[in-house]
Coordinates of C-alpha atoms in Angstrom, one line a residue:
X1263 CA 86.4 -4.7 -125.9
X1264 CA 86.4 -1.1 -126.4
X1265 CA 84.1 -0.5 -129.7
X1266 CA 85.5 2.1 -132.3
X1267 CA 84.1 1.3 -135.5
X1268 CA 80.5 1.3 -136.8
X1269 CA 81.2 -2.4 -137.9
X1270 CA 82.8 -3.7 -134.5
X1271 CA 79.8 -1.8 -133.0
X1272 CA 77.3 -3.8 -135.8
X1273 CA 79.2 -7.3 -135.2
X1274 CA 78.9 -6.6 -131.2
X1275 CA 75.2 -6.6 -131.6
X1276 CA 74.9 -9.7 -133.9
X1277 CA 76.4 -11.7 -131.0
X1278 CA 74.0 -11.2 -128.8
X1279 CA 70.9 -13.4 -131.2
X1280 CA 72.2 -16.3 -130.5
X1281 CA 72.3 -16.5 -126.4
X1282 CA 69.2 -14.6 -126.5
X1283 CA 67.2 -17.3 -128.6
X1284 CA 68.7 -19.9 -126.2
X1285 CA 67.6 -17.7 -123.4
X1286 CA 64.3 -17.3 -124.6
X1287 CA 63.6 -21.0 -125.0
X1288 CA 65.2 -21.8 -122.0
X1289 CA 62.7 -20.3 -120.2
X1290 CA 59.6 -21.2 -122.7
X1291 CA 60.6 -24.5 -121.6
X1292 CA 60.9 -23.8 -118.3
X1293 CA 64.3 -24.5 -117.3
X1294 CA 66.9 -22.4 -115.3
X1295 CA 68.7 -19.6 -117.9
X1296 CA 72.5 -20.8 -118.5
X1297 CA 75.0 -18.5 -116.7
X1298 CA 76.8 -18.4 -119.9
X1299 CA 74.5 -16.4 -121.9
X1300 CA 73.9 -14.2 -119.0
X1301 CA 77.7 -13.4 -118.9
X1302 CA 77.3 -12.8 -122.8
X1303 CA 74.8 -10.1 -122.6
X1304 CA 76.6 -8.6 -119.7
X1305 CA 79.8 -8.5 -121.1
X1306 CA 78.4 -6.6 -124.3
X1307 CA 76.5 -4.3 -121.7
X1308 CA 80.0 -3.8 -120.6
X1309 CA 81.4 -3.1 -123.6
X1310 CA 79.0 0.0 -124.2
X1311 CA 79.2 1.5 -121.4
X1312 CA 82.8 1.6 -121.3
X1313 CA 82.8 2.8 -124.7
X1314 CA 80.3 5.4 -124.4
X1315 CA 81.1 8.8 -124.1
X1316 CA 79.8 11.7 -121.3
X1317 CA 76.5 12.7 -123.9
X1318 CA 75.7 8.8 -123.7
X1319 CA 76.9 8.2 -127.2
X1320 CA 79.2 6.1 -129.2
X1321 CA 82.3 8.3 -131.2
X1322 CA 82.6 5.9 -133.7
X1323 CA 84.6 5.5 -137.7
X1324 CA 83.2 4.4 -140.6
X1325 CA 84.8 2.3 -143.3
X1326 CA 86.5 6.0 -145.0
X1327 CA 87.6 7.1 -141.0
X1328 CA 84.9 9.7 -141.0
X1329 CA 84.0 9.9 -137.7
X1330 CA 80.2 9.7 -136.7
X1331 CA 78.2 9.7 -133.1
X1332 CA 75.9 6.9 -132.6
X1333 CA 73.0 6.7 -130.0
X1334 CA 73.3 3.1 -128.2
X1335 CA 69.8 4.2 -125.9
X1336 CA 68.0 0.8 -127.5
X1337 CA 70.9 -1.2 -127.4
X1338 CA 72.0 -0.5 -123.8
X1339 CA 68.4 -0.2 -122.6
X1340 CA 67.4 -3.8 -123.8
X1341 CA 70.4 -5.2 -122.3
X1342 CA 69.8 -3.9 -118.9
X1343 CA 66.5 -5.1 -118.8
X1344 CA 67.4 -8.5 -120.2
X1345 CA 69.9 -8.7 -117.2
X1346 CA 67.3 -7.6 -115.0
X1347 CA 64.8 -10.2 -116.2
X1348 CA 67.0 -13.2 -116.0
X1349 CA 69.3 -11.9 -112.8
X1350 CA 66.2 -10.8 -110.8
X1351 CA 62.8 -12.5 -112.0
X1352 CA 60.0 -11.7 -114.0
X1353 CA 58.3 -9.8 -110.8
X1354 CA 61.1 -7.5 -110.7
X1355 CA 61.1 -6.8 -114.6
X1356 CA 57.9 -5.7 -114.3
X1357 CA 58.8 -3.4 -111.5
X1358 CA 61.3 -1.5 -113.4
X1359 CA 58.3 -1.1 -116.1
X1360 CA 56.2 0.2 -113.7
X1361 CA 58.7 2.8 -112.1
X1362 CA 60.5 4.0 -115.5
X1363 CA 57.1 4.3 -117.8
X1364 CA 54.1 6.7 -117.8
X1365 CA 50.9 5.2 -117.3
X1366 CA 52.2 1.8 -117.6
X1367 CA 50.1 0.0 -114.8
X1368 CA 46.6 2.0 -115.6
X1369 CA 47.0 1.1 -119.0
X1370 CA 47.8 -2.8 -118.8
X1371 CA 44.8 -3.0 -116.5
X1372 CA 42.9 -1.2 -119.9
X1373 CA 44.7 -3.6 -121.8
X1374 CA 43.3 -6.6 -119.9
X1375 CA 40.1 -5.8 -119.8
X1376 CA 40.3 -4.8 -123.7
X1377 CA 41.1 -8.2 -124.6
X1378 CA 39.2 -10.2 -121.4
X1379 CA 36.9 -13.4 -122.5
X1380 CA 38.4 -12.9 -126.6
X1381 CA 40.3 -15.6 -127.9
X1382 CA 41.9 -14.1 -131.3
X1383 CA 42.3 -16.3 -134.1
X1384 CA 44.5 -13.9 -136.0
X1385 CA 47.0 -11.5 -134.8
X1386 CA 49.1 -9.0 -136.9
X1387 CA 51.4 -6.7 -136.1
X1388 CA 54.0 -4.4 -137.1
X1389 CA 57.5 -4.7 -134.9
X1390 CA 59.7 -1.8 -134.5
X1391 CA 57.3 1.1 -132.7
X1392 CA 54.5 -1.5 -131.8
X1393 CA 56.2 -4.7 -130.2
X1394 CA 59.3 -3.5 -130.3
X1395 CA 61.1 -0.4 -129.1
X1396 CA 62.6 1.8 -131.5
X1397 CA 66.5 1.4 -132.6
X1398 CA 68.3 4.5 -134.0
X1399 CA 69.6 1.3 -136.5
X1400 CA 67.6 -1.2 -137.8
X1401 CA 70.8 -4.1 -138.0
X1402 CA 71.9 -3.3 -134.3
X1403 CA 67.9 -3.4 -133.0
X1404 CA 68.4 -7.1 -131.8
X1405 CA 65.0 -8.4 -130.4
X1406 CA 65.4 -8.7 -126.5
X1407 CA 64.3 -12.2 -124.3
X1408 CA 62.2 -10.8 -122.6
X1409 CA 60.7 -9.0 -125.3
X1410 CA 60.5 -12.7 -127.5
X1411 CA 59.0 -14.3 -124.4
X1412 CA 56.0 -12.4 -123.8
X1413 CA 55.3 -12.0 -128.0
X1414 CA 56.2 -16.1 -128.0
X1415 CA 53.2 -16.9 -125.0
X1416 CA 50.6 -15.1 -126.4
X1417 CA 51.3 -16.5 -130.1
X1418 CA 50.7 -20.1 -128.5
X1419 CA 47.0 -19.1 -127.3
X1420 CA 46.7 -17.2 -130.5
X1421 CA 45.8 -19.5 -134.4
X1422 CA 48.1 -17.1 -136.2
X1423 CA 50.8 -14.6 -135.6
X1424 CA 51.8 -12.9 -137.8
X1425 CA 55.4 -10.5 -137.6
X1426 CA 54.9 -7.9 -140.6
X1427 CA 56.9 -5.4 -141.0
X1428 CA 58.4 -2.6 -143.7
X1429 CA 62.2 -4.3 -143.4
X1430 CA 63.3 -7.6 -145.6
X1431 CA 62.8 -10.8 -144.6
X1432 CA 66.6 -11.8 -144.5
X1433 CA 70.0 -10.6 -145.8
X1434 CA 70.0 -8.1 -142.7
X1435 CA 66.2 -8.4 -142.4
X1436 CA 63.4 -9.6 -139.8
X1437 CA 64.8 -12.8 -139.5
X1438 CA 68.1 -12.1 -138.4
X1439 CA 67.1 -9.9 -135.3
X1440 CA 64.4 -11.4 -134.5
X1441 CA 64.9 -13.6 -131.2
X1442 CA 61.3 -15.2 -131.0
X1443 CA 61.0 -19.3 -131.9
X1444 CA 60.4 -20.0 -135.8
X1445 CA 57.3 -22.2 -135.4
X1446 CA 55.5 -20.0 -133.1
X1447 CA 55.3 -16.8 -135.9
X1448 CA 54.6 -16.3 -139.8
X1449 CA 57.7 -13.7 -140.7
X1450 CA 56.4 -11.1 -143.3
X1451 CA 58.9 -8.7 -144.7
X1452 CA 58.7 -5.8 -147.6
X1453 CA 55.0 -5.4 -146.3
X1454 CA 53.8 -8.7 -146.4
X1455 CA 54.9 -8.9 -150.1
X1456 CA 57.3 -11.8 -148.8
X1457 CA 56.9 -14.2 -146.2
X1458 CA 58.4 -17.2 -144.5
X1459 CA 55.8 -19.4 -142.6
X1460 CA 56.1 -21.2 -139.3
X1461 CA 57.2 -24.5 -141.2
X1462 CA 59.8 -22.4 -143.0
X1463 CA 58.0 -22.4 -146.6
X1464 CA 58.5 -18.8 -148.3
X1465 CA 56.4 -17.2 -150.9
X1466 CA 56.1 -13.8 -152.1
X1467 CA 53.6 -11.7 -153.9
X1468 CA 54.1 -11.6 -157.9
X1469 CA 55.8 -9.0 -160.0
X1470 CA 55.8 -8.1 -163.5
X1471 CA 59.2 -8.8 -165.3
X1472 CA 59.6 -5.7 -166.6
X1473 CA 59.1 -3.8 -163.3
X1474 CA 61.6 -6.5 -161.3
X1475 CA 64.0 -5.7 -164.0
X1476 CA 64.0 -1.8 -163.6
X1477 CA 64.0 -2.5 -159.1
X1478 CA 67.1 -4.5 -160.2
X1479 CA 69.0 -1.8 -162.1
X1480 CA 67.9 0.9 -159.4
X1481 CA 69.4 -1.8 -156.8
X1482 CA 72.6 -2.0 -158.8
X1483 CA 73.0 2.0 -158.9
X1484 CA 72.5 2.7 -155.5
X1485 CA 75.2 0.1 -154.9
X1486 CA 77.3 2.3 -156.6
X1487 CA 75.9 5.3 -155.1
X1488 CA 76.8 4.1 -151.7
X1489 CA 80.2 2.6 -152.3
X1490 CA 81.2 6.1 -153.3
X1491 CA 82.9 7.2 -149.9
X1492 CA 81.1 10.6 -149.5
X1493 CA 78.0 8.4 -149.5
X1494 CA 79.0 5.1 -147.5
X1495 CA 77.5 6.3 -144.1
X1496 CA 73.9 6.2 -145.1
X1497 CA 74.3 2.7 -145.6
X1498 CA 75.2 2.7 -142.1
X1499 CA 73.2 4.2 -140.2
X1500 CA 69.6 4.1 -138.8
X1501 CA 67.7 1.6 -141.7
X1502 CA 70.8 1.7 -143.7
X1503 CA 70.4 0.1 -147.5
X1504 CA 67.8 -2.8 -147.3
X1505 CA 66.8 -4.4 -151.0
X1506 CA 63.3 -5.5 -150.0
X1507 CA 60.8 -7.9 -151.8
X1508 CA 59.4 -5.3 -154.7
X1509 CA 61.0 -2.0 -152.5
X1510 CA 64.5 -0.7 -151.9
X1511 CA 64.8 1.4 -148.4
X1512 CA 68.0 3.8 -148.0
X1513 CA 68.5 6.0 -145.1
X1514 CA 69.1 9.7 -145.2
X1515 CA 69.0 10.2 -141.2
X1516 CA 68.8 8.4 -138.2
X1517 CA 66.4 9.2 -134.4
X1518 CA 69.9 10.8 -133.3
X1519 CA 70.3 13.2 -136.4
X1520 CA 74.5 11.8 -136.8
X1521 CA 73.8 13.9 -140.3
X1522 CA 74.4 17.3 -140.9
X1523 CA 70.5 18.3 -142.2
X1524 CA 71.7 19.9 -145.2
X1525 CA 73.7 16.7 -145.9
X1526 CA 70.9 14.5 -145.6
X1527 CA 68.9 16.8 -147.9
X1528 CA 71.5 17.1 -150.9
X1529 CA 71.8 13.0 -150.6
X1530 CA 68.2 12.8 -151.0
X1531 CA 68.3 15.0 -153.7
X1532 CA 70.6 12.7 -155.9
X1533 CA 67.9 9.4 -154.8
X1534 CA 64.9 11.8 -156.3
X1535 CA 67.5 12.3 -159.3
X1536 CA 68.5 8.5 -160.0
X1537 CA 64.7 7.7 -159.6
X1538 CA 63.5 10.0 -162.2
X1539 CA 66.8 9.6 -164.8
X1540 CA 65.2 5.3 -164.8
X1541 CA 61.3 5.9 -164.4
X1542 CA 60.7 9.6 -166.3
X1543 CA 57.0 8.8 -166.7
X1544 CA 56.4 7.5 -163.3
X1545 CA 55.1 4.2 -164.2
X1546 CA 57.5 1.8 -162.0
X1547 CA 58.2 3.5 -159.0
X1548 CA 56.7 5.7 -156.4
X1549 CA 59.3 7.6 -153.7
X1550 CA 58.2 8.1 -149.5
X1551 CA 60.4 10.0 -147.3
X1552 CA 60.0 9.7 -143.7
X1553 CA 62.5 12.8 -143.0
X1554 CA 64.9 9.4 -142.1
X1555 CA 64.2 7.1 -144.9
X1556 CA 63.3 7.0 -148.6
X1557 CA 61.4 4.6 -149.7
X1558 CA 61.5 3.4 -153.3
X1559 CA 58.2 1.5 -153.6
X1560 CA 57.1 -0.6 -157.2
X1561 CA 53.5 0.1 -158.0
X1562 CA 50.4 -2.3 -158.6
X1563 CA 47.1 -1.3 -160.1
X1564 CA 44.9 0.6 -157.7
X1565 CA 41.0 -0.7 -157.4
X1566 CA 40.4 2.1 -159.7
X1567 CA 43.1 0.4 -162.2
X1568 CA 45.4 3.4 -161.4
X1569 CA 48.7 2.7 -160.4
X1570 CA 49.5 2.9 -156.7
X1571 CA 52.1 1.7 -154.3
X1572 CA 52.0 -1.5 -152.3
X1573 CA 50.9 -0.9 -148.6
X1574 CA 50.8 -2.9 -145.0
X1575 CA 46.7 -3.5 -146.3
X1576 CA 47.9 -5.3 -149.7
X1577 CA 50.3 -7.3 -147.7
X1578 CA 47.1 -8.3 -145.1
X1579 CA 45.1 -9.1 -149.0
X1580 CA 48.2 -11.4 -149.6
X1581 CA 48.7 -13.1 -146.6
X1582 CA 45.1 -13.8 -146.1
X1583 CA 44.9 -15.7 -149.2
X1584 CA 48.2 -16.7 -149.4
X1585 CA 48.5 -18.5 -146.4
X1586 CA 44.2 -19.3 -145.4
X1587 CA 44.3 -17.2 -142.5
X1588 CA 40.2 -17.4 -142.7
X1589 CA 40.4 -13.7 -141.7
X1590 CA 36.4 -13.4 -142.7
X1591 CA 35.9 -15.0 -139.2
X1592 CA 37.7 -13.0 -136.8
X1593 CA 38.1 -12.2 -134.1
X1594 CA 41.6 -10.4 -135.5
X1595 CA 44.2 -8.3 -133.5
X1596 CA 45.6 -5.5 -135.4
X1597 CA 48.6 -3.8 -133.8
X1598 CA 50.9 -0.6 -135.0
X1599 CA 51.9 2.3 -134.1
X1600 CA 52.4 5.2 -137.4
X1601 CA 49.9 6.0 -140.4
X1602 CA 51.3 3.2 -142.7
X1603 CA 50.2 0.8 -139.7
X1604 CA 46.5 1.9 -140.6
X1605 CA 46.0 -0.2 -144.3
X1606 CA 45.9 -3.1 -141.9
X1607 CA 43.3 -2.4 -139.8
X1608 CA 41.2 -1.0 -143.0
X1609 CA 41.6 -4.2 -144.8
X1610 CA 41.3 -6.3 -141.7
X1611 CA 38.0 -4.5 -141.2
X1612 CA 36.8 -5.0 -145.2
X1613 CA 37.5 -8.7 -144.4
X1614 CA 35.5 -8.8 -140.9
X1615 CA 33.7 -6.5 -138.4
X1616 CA 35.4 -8.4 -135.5
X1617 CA 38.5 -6.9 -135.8
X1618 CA 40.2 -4.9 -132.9
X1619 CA 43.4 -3.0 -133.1
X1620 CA 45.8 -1.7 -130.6
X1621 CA 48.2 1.1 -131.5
X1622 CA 51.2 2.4 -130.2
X1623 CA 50.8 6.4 -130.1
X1624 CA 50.2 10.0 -128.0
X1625 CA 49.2 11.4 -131.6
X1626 CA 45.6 12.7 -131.6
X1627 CA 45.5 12.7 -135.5
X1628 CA 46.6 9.2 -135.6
X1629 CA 44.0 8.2 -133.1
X1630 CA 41.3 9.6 -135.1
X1631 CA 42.0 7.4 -137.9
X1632 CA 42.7 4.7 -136.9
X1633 CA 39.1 4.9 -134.5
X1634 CA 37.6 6.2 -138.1
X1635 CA 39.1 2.8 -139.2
X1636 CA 38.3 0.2 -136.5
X1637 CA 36.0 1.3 -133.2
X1638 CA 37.5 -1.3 -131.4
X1639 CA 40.2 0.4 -130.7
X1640 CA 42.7 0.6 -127.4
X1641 CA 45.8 3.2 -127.3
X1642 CA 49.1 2.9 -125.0
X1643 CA 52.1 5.0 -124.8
X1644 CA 55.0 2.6 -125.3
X1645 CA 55.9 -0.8 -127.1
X1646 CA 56.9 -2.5 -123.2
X1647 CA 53.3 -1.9 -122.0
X1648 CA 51.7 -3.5 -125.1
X1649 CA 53.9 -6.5 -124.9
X1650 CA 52.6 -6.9 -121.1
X1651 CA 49.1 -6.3 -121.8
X1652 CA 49.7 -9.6 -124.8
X1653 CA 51.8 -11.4 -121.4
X1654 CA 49.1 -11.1 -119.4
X1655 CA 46.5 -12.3 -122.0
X1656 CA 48.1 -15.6 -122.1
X1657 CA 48.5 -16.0 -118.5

């Protein structure tokens, strides 16, 4: 099928969850892969690659015909090396890590000797950047098998694992794209302020009715906002719209930059706008831009009873209580890969000294906070060689 639409190309992607989960416990269980779910994955490899054009991307329409590039590097990239690992064997995956990344082998032998003779009781981590590679979208970014099987054998020498990340929990959220088994990982979405745990009971942190009630009427104008036509591809592209647990995300850019700078600046302009015309004295709502996303975040009362937005550190608070992680005890594994990754390790630190973190980044100013944060702390260059160093732990 030759993809021409932003929706055929999001629907294309959906397909491939469900022969991946079956792939993935296939071979957690140790039996052969079936050759149907290979011919699924290759068939959507296909797909892309036919449809691709000469600069390696996808000419595609939205919903109003207005035409928009679309990077498919994640998408195609996963693929291959899902066909590899299931086509080939594990020994030859790990090959094509080895000859297509920097550093990889020198660093997973760091990695191993990191984490030799330390069974971790608890381990967090963020997904897209850390244990996952990044997508340009976040509802085409399907988890890879290989990917779900390396996460899913360390989780089973591991007490807890814990999947937290920025995105929602469902409605286009963690769950959907995530390939990994249910009972082997606690999903936290909206930064840990909702969860669903590995028996599949939810919970969520508390918020004032008053505050839910203004989240609810920004929700219900940015609807508007983004059904207007001029507006419609930001909900398309890169994060898109996601109504998170006590946070609304909307995109103003993708990796690729599909949107003409200017564009992107003018949309964020009318966000700031809308945000300030429903909270003039600041009191519900604090606004992050990424240069790709704005992030509409409620506030809570700061330890100094000032207001302040909820972070990846609260969510770690939450969780810990929420779900008696005993994090006091250690040892905890605290893995991410930007600056909103480093609440986690300062509050996993607060709550024990044995806590060690591995990040995900070549940025020296990052690595000199998060070392500030947590001594214990190991850096690679890519999300594959973090998920082998884990592999490799529970071999």
């Amino acid at each position: 099928m030759r993809v021409k639409t932003l929706q055929q190309y999001i629907d294309l992607m959906e397909k491939t969850v469900a022969p991946r989960r079956q792939l993935t416990r296939d071979s957690l269980e140790g039996k052969l892969p079936e050759a149907e779910n290979i011919s699924k994955l290759q068939e959507t490899f296909n797909s892309l690659n036919e449809s691709t054009g000469e600069n390696g991307k996808l000419l595609l329409h939205t919903d109003n015909g207005s035409p928009i590039e679309a990077g498919v590097d994640y998408e195609v990239s996963e693929l291959k090396k899902d066909l590899i690992y299931f086509k080939d064997n594990e020994d030859k995956f790990i090959e094509l890590l080895d000859d297509t990344l920097d550093n990889y082998r020198k660093q997973v032998v760091k990695g191993r000797e990191f984490l030799r003779d330390i069974r971790i009781k608890n381990f967090i981590t963020d997904r897209d950047g850390t244990v996952n590679n990044y997508c340009a979208r976040y509802n085409t970014s399907v988890q890879s098998a290989y990917n779900a099987i390396f996460l899913t054998r360390f989780a089973s020498s591991v007490e807890n694992s814990i999947l937290l990340t920025s995105a929602p929990l469902e409605n286009k959220g963690l769950k959907d794209i995530s390939v990994v088994p249910r009972d082997q990982f606690v999903f936290a979405g909206s930064k840990g302020r909702e969860y669903e745990d590995r028996q599949g009971n939810k919970g969520n942190y508390p918020i004032e009715k008053e505050k839910q009630q203004s989240l609810d009427e920004l929700n219900s104008r940015l609807k508007e906002l983004l059904n207007n036509p001029e507006n419609e591809v930001f909900a398309r592209i890169g994060s898109g719209l996601q109504f998170k647990f006590g946070q609304t995300t909307v995109a103003r850019q993708d990796i690729n930059h599909s949107i003409d700078e200017q564009v992107s600046k003018d949309f964020f302009e009318k966000i700031k706008s809308l945000v300030k015309e429903l909270d003039p004295d600041k009191q519900n709502f604090r606004i992050e831009d990424t240069g790709l996303d704005i992030e509409i975040i409620l506030t809570i009362e700061g330890d100094d009873n000032g207001l302040k937005d909820f972070d990846k550190g609260d969510g770690i608070l939450y969780l810990n209580d929420e779900l008696k992680l005993d994090m006091q005890k250690g040892p905890n594994l605290i893995c991410g890969d930007t600056n909103s990754d480093v609440p986690m390790v300062e509050k996993a630190m607060q709550l024990s000294a044995d806590t060690m973190t591995i990040f995900v980044t070549t940025d020296k100013q990052l690595k000199k906070k998060v070392k500030k944060a947590c001594k214990k702390a190991l850096f690679v260059d890519n999300p594959d060689t973090l998920i082998t160093i884990l592999n490799l732990k529970s071999l």
